[in-house]
Coordinates of C-alpha atoms in Angstrom, one line a residue:
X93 CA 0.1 128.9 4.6
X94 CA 1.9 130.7 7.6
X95 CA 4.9 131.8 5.7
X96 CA 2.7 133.2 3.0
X97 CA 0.6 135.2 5.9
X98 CA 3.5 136.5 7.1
X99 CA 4.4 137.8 3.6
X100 CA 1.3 139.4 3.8
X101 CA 1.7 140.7 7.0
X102 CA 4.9 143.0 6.4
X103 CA 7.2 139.7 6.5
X104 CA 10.3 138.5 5.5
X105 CA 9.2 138.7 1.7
X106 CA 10.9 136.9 -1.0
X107 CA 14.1 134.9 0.0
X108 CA 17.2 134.9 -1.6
X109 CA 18.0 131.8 -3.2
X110 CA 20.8 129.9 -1.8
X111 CA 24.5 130.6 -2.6
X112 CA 26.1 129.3 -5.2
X113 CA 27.5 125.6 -4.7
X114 CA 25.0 125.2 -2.0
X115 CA 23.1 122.7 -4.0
X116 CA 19.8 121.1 -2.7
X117 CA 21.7 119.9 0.9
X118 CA 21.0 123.1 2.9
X119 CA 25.1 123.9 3.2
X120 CA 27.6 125.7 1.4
X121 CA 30.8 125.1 0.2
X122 CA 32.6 126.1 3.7
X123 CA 30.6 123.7 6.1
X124 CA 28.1 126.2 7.1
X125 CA 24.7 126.4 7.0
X126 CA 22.7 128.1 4.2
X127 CA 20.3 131.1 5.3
X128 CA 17.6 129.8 3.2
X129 CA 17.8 126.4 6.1
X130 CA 18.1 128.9 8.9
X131 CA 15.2 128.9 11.6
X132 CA 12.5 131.6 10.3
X133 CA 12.8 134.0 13.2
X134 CA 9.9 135.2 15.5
X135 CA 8.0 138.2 13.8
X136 CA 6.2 138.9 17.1
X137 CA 2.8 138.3 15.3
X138 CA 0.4 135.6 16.6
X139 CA -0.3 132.7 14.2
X140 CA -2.9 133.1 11.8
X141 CA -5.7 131.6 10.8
X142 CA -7.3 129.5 7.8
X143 CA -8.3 131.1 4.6
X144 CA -11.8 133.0 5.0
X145 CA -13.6 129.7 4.2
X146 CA -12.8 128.8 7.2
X147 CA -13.0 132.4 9.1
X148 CA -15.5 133.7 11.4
X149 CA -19.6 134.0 10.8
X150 CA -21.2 134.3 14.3
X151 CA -20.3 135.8 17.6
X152 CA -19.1 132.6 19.1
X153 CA -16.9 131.5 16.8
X154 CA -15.3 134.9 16.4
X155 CA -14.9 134.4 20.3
X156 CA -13.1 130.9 19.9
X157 CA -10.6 132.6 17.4
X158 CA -9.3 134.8 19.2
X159 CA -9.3 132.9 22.5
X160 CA -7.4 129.9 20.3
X161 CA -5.2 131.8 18.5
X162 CA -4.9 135.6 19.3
X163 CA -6.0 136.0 15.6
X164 CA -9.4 136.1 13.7
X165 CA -10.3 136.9 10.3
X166 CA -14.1 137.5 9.5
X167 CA -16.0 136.1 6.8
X168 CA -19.3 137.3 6.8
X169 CA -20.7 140.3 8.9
X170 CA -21.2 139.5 12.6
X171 CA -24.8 140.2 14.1
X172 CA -25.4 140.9 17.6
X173 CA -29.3 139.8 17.9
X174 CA -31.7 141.4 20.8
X175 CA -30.9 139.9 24.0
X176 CA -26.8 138.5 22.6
X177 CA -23.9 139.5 24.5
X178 CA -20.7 139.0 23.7
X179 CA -17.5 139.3 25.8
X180 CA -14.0 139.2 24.5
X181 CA -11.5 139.8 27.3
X182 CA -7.7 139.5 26.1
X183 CA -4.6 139.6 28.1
X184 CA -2.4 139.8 25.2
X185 CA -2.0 141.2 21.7
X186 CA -5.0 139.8 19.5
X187 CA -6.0 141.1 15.7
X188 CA -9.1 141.0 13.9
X189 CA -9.2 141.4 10.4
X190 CA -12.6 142.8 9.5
X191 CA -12.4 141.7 5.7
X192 CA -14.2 144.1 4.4
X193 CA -17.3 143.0 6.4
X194 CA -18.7 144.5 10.0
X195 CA -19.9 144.1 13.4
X196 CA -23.3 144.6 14.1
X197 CA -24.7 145.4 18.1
X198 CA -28.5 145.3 17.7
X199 CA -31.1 147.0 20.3
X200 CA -31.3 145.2 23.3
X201 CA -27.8 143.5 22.9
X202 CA -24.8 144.1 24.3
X203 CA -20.9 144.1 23.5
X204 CA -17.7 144.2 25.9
X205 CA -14.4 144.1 24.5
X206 CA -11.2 144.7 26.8
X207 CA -7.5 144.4 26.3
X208 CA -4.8 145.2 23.7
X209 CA -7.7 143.7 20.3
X210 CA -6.8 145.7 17.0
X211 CA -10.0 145.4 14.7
X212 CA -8.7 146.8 11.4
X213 CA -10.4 146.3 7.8
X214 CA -11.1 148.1 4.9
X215 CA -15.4 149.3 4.6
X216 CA -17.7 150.5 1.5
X217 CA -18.1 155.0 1.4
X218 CA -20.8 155.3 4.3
X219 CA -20.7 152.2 5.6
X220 CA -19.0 151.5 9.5
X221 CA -16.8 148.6 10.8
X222 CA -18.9 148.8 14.1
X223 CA -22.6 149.5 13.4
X224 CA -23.9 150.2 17.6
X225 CA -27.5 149.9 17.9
X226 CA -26.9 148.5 21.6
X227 CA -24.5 148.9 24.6
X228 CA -21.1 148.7 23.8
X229 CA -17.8 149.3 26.0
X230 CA -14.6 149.2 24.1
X231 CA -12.0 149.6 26.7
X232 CA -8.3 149.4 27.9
X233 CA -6.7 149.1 24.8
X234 CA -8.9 148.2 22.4
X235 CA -8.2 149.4 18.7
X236 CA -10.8 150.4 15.7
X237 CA -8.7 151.0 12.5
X238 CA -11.3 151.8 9.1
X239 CA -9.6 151.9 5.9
X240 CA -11.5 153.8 2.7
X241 CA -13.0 156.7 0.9
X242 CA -15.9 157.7 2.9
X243 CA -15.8 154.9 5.5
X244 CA -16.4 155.1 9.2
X245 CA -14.8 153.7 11.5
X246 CA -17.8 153.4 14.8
X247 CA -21.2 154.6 14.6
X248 CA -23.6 154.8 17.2
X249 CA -27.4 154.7 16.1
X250 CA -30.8 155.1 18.6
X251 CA -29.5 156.6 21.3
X252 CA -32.4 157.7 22.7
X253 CA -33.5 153.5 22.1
X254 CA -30.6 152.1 23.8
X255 CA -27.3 152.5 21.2
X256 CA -24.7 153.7 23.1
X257 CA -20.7 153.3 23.8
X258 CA -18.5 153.4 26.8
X259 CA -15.2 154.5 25.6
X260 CA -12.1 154.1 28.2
X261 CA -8.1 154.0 26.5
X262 CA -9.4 153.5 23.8
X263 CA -8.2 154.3 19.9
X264 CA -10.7 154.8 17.2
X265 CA -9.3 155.4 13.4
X266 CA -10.3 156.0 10.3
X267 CA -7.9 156.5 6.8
X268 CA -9.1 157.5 3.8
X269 CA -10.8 160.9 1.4
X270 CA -13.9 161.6 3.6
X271 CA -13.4 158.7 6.0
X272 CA -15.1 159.4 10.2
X273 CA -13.6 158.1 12.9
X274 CA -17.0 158.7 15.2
X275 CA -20.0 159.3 13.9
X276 CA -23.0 159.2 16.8
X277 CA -26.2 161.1 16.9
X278 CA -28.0 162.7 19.5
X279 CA -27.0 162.2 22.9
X280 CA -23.8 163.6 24.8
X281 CA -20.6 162.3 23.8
X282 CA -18.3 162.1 27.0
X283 CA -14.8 160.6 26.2
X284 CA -12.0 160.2 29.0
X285 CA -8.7 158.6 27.6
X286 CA -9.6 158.1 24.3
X287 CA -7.6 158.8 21.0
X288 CA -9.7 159.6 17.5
X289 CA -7.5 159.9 14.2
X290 CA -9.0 160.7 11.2
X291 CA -6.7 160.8 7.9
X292 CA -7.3 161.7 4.9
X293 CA -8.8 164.9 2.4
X294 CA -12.2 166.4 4.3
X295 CA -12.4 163.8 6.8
X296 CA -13.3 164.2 10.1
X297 CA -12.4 162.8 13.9
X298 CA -15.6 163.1 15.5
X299 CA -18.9 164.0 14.0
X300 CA -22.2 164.4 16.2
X301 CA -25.4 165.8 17.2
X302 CA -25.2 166.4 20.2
X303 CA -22.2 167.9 22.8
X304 CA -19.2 166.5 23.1
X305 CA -17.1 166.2 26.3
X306 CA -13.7 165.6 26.1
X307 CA -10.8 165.0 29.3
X308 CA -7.8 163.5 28.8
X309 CA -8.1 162.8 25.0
X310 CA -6.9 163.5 21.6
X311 CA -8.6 164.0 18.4
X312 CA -6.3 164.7 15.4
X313 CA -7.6 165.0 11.8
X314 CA -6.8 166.0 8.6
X315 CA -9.6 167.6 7.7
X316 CA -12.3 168.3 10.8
X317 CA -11.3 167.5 14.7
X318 CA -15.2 167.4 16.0
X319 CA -17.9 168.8 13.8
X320 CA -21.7 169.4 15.7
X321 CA -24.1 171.5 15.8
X322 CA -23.6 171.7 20.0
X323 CA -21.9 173.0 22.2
X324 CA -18.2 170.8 23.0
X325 CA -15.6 171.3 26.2
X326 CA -11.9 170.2 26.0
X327 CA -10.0 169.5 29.1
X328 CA -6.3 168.4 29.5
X329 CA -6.5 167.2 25.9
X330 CA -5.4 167.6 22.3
X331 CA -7.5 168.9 19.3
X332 CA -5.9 169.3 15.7
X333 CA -7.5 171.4 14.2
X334 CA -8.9 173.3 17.2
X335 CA -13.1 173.0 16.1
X336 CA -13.3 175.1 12.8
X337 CA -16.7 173.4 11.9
X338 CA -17.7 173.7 15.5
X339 CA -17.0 177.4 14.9
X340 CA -19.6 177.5 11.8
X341 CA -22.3 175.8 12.7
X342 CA -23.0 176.1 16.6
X343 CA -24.5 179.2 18.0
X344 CA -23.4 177.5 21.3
X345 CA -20.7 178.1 23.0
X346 CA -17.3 175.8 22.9
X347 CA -15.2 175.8 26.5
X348 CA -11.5 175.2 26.9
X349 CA -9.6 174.1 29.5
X350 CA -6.0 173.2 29.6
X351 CA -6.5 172.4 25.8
X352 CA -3.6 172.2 23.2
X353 CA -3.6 172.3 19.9
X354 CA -1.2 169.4 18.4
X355 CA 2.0 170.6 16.6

């Protein structure tokens, strides 16, 4: 099962078979041994886990994962119920493969992931990996990857109810025609140290309601950098392209300092 993962993964792939005269015994001709008996070299990834039968359903379990084995696969969406909280605190490399599902904070829950975690997965157009109903801090290396036509990577819901999310070295992604990176609502969005990438035809870093804040950061896109109908000050960061929608729609006023524009 490992060596197949790995294939998976980017791996070695398909091995030659051995050389000629080789035979069944693992040597050739000369004495020496065959590559195909050499020791599989260290890919740097962590083991993985069992098929999704065996993956994660509930909070804990996706916990126990990724405490066990640095890796977790999901197989079914993960709800964080009122009054659950959840704290995943790595020290090294971990990976979460969403598999196709989501993560769900509810109201009145909470979520704290820290360390170098990757949560990467493909999602349905319109739907979000992370789903943030509840407070949520995503720092110090934490990763959000979203692959797929009109997917989002985070969104924040009832802000004014509770959703919100602490953001600190943090990278949030999204690939694919009309994918977000961000999507939030109404309150202010004040990110320090944080990276948004948004590939892809029309789609878009950061898209809000309300102001945006940025210091330290950098929000590359494809299509939109930040798109609200507020007003949004840069400082000390990057923005590609420099707020074209922002330019459109807001009658406020945008304020730059120290910005560059990437490229």
């Amino acid at each position: 099962r490992r060596n197949r993962r790995r294939e998976a993964a980017g791996g070695e792939g398909e091995r030659e078979p051995p050389p000629e005269g080789g035979g069944d015994s693992g040597f050739q001709e000369d004495g020496t041994l065959t590559q195909d008996r050499e020791k599989e070299p260290d890919n740097g990834l962590p083991d993985l886990p069992p098929d999704e039968e065996e993956g994660c359903r509930t909070p804990e379990e996706l916990l126990e994962q990724l405490e066990t084995e640095g890796y977790a696969v999901l197989a079914d969406d993960i709800l964080l119920e009122k009054g659950t909280t959840l704290e995943i605190m790595m020290e090294n490399d971990a990976l979460v493969d969403m598999n196709g599902y989501s993560i769900t904070v509810s109201r009145e829950a909470s979520l704290l992931v820290t360390g170098p975690v990757c949560f990467r997965g493909t999602v349905e157009e319109g739907r979000a990996l992370f789903q943030i109903s509840g407070a949520s801090y995503l720092e110090e290396g934490v990763e959000i990857w979203a692959e797929g036509e009109g997917g989002i990577a985070v969104e924040v819901f009832n802000t004014s109810r509770g959703g919100m999310l602490g953001l600190r070295n943090t990278t949030i992604g999204a690939s694919g025609d009309g994918c977000i990176a961000l999507k939030e609502t109404d309150i202010e969005l004040i990110l320090e140290n944080v990276c948004i990438i948004a590939e892809g035809r029309n789609s878009t870093g950061i898209d809000t309601d309300g102001p945006v804040n940025l210091r330290f950061c950098r929000v590359i896109s494809e299509g939109e950098s930040i798109v609200t109908p507020d007003s949004v000050f840069i400082d000390i960061s990057e923005v590609s392209p420099l707020l074209t929608a922002v330019r459109r729609r807001s009658g406020k006023y945008i304020t730059l300092k120290g910005w560059r524009k990437a490229g």
